[in-house]
């Protein structure tokens, strides 16, 4: 069982890497950029100020350089970056909202358990004898091959 879980996790890593590269590339290729939205609300920002902000935050570098810098910070320091719209680190935002998220998930699991448990015996009482006879006549399912 442990080897199965390890194989599944190792198989998911390339997929996560691919998704992150495609997402990062799409955001980098989008028109405008993060520096354009940093100006005062409702007012434009001068092209010179955009160039200065791009140089300050490393946004003037190619997208793949920015991506590797982001992944290095994410993997080595668990740093998701900085939210310029909320003026706080993304990690702080995630962990600040984590208690409410966990509470909501646990509440949903409890509600599912409470509604699903009473319906289980009701489903077993309303069995279909014809379908059971048909399945029994077909014989047992074929054995599963081990890997």
mmCIF file of C-alpha atoms in Angstrom:
data_model
loop_
_atom_site.group_PDB
_atom_site.id
_atom_site.type_symbol
_atom_site.label_atom_id
_atom_site.label_comp_id
_atom_site.label_asym_id
_atom_site.label_seq_id
_atom_site.Cartn_x
_atom_site.Cartn_y
_atom_site.Cartn_z
ATOM 1 C CA UNK A 1 0.000 0.000 0.000
ATOM 2 C CA UNK A 2 2.840 2.374 0.825
ATOM 3 C CA UNK A 3 4.505 1.781 -2.535
ATOM 4 C CA UNK A 4 1.194 2.510 -4.275
ATOM 5 C CA UNK A 5 0.845 5.841 -2.465
ATOM 6 C CA UNK A 6 4.458 6.766 -3.211
ATOM 7 C CA UNK A 7 3.965 5.908 -6.906
ATOM 8 C CA UNK A 8 0.801 8.038 -7.054
ATOM 9 C CA UNK A 9 2.531 11.015 -5.444
ATOM 10 C CA UNK A 10 5.576 10.704 -7.692
ATOM 11 C CA UNK A 11 3.261 10.426 -10.697
ATOM 12 C CA UNK A 12 1.415 13.582 -9.691
ATOM 13 C CA UNK A 13 4.567 15.723 -9.411
ATOM 14 C CA UNK A 14 5.189 16.053 -13.188
ATOM 15 C CA UNK A 15 1.532 16.936 -13.694
ATOM 16 C CA UNK A 16 1.694 19.653 -11.027
ATOM 17 C CA UNK A 17 4.897 20.996 -12.564
ATOM 18 C CA UNK A 18 3.326 21.054 -16.030
ATOM 19 C CA UNK A 19 0.215 22.852 -14.769
ATOM 20 C CA UNK A 20 2.298 25.438 -12.916
ATOM 21 C CA UNK A 21 4.495 26.115 -15.986
ATOM 22 C CA UNK A 22 1.485 26.510 -18.301
ATOM 23 C CA UNK A 23 -0.342 28.758 -15.822
ATOM 24 C CA UNK A 24 2.724 30.914 -15.215
ATOM 25 C CA UNK A 25 3.385 31.220 -18.955
ATOM 26 C CA UNK A 26 -0.232 32.217 -19.644
ATOM 27 C CA UNK A 27 -0.086 34.907 -16.973
ATOM 28 C CA UNK A 28 3.237 36.173 -18.331
ATOM 29 C CA UNK A 29 1.885 36.339 -21.882
ATOM 30 C CA UNK A 30 -1.254 38.239 -20.862
ATOM 31 C CA UNK A 31 -1.351 41.885 -21.922
ATOM 32 C CA UNK A 32 -0.427 44.531 -19.376
ATOM 33 C CA UNK A 33 1.231 43.250 -16.258
ATOM 34 C CA UNK A 34 1.257 43.443 -12.488
ATOM 35 C CA UNK A 35 2.989 46.831 -12.434
ATOM 36 C CA UNK A 36 0.164 48.427 -14.415
ATOM 37 C CA UNK A 37 -2.363 47.704 -11.640
ATOM 38 C CA UNK A 38 -0.149 48.974 -8.820
ATOM 39 C CA UNK A 39 -0.982 52.614 -9.448
ATOM 40 C CA UNK A 40 -3.671 54.568 -7.586
ATOM 41 C CA UNK A 41 -7.175 53.195 -8.090
ATOM 42 C CA UNK A 42 -8.961 54.684 -11.067
ATOM 43 C CA UNK A 43 -5.848 56.503 -12.299
ATOM 44 C CA UNK A 44 -3.304 55.460 -14.845
ATOM 45 C CA UNK A 45 0.349 54.948 -14.048
ATOM 46 C CA UNK A 46 3.090 56.468 -16.185
ATOM 47 C CA UNK A 47 5.145 54.215 -18.464
ATOM 48 C CA UNK A 48 8.314 55.305 -16.651
ATOM 49 C CA UNK A 49 6.851 54.229 -13.299
ATOM 50 C CA UNK A 50 5.857 50.876 -14.838
ATOM 51 C CA UNK A 51 9.430 50.371 -16.074
ATOM 52 C CA UNK A 52 10.832 51.198 -12.625
ATOM 53 C CA UNK A 53 8.412 48.803 -10.894
ATOM 54 C CA UNK A 54 9.174 46.053 -13.412
ATOM 55 C CA UNK A 55 12.898 46.459 -12.728
ATOM 56 C CA UNK A 56 12.355 46.603 -8.957
ATOM 57 C CA UNK A 57 10.336 43.364 -8.835
ATOM 58 C CA UNK A 58 12.268 41.537 -11.567
ATOM 59 C CA UNK A 59 9.332 41.601 -13.966
ATOM 60 C CA UNK A 60 11.572 42.848 -16.783
ATOM 61 C CA UNK A 61 13.267 39.443 -16.922
ATOM 62 C CA UNK A 62 11.955 36.611 -19.167
ATOM 63 C CA UNK A 63 8.995 34.652 -17.792
ATOM 64 C CA UNK A 64 11.004 31.447 -17.346
ATOM 65 C CA UNK A 65 13.577 33.259 -15.181
ATOM 66 C CA UNK A 66 10.746 34.683 -13.068
ATOM 67 C CA UNK A 67 9.185 31.201 -12.873
ATOM 68 C CA UNK A 68 12.365 29.520 -11.630
ATOM 69 C CA UNK A 69 12.887 32.291 -9.074
ATOM 70 C CA UNK A 70 9.289 31.811 -7.880
ATOM 71 C CA UNK A 71 9.623 27.994 -7.677
ATOM 72 C CA UNK A 72 12.926 28.289 -5.800
ATOM 73 C CA UNK A 73 11.307 30.556 -3.206
ATOM 74 C CA UNK A 74 8.261 28.279 -3.012
ATOM 75 C CA UNK A 75 10.176 25.036 -2.543
ATOM 76 C CA UNK A 76 13.019 26.261 -0.335
ATOM 77 C CA UNK A 77 11.216 28.812 1.848
ATOM 78 C CA UNK A 78 7.509 27.977 1.349
ATOM 79 C CA UNK A 79 7.120 31.541 0.043
ATOM 80 C CA UNK A 80 4.101 32.033 -2.231
ATOM 81 C CA UNK A 81 4.958 35.655 -2.939
ATOM 82 C CA UNK A 82 3.359 38.961 -2.052
ATOM 83 C CA UNK A 83 -0.167 40.193 -2.740
ATOM 84 C CA UNK A 84 0.157 43.729 -4.048
ATOM 85 C CA UNK A 85 -3.586 44.323 -3.934
ATOM 86 C CA UNK A 86 -3.855 43.445 -0.212
ATOM 87 C CA UNK A 87 -0.316 44.512 0.801
ATOM 88 C CA UNK A 88 0.378 41.274 2.671
ATOM 89 C CA UNK A 89 2.210 38.008 1.936
ATOM 90 C CA UNK A 90 0.175 35.275 0.291
ATOM 91 C CA UNK A 91 1.262 32.759 2.947
ATOM 92 C CA UNK A 92 -0.162 35.076 5.617
ATOM 93 C CA UNK A 93 -3.467 35.248 3.731
ATOM 94 C CA UNK A 94 -3.642 31.467 3.335
ATOM 95 C CA UNK A 95 -2.907 30.703 6.980
ATOM 96 C CA UNK A 96 -5.214 33.487 8.126
ATOM 97 C CA UNK A 97 -8.134 31.864 6.319
ATOM 98 C CA UNK A 98 -7.165 28.271 7.100
ATOM 99 C CA UNK A 99 -9.205 27.926 10.345
ATOM 100 C CA UNK A 100 -12.423 28.950 8.588
ATOM 101 C CA UNK A 101 -11.659 26.607 5.677
ATOM 102 C CA UNK A 102 -10.992 23.630 7.963
ATOM 103 C CA UNK A 103 -14.136 24.403 9.964
ATOM 104 C CA UNK A 104 -16.233 24.522 6.796
ATOM 105 C CA UNK A 105 -14.723 21.266 5.482
ATOM 106 C CA UNK A 106 -15.331 19.451 8.773
ATOM 107 C CA UNK A 107 -18.895 20.763 8.928
ATOM 108 C CA UNK A 108 -19.545 19.544 5.376
ATOM 109 C CA UNK A 109 -18.086 16.113 6.194
ATOM 110 C CA UNK A 110 -20.277 15.853 9.307
ATOM 111 C CA UNK A 111 -23.370 16.884 7.329
ATOM 112 C CA UNK A 112 -22.578 14.283 4.655
ATOM 113 C CA UNK A 113 -22.077 11.610 7.277
ATOM 114 C CA UNK A 114 -25.295 12.565 9.083
ATOM 115 C CA UNK A 115 -27.362 12.500 5.909
ATOM 116 C CA UNK A 116 -25.691 9.449 4.359
ATOM 117 C CA UNK A 117 -25.757 7.128 7.353
ATOM 118 C CA UNK A 118 -29.569 6.975 7.724
ATOM 119 C CA UNK A 119 -30.031 6.409 3.994
ATOM 120 C CA UNK A 120 -27.761 3.340 3.974
ATOM 121 C CA UNK A 121 -30.170 0.970 5.742
ATOM 122 C CA UNK A 122 -33.051 2.355 3.684
ATOM 123 C CA UNK A 123 -31.184 1.411 0.517
ATOM 124 C CA UNK A 124 -30.545 -2.129 1.710
ATOM 125 C CA UNK A 125 -34.219 -2.659 2.537
ATOM 126 C CA UNK A 126 -35.319 -1.700 -0.948
ATOM 127 C CA UNK A 127 -33.277 -4.270 -2.792
ATOM 128 C CA UNK A 128 -34.296 -5.601 -6.180
ATOM 129 C CA UNK A 129 -34.551 -9.419 -6.070
ATOM 130 C CA UNK A 130 -34.672 -9.718 -9.877
ATOM 131 C CA UNK A 131 -31.455 -7.762 -10.279
ATOM 132 C CA UNK A 132 -29.809 -9.873 -7.572
ATOM 133 C CA UNK A 133 -30.882 -13.073 -9.335
ATOM 134 C CA UNK A 134 -29.546 -11.757 -12.634
ATOM 135 C CA UNK A 135 -26.180 -10.884 -11.043
ATOM 136 C CA UNK A 136 -25.987 -14.265 -9.307
ATOM 137 C CA UNK A 137 -26.691 -16.074 -12.600
ATOM 138 C CA UNK A 138 -23.842 -14.212 -14.268
ATOM 139 C CA UNK A 139 -21.405 -15.738 -11.811
ATOM 140 C CA UNK A 140 -18.719 -14.173 -9.689
ATOM 141 C CA UNK A 141 -16.656 -11.332 -11.122
ATOM 142 C CA UNK A 142 -13.333 -12.301 -12.717
ATOM 143 C CA UNK A 143 -10.344 -12.244 -10.354
ATOM 144 C CA UNK A 144 -8.271 -9.083 -10.295
ATOM 145 C CA UNK A 145 -4.759 -9.344 -11.635
ATOM 146 C CA UNK A 146 -2.044 -8.244 -9.259
ATOM 147 C CA UNK A 147 0.574 -5.839 -10.546
#
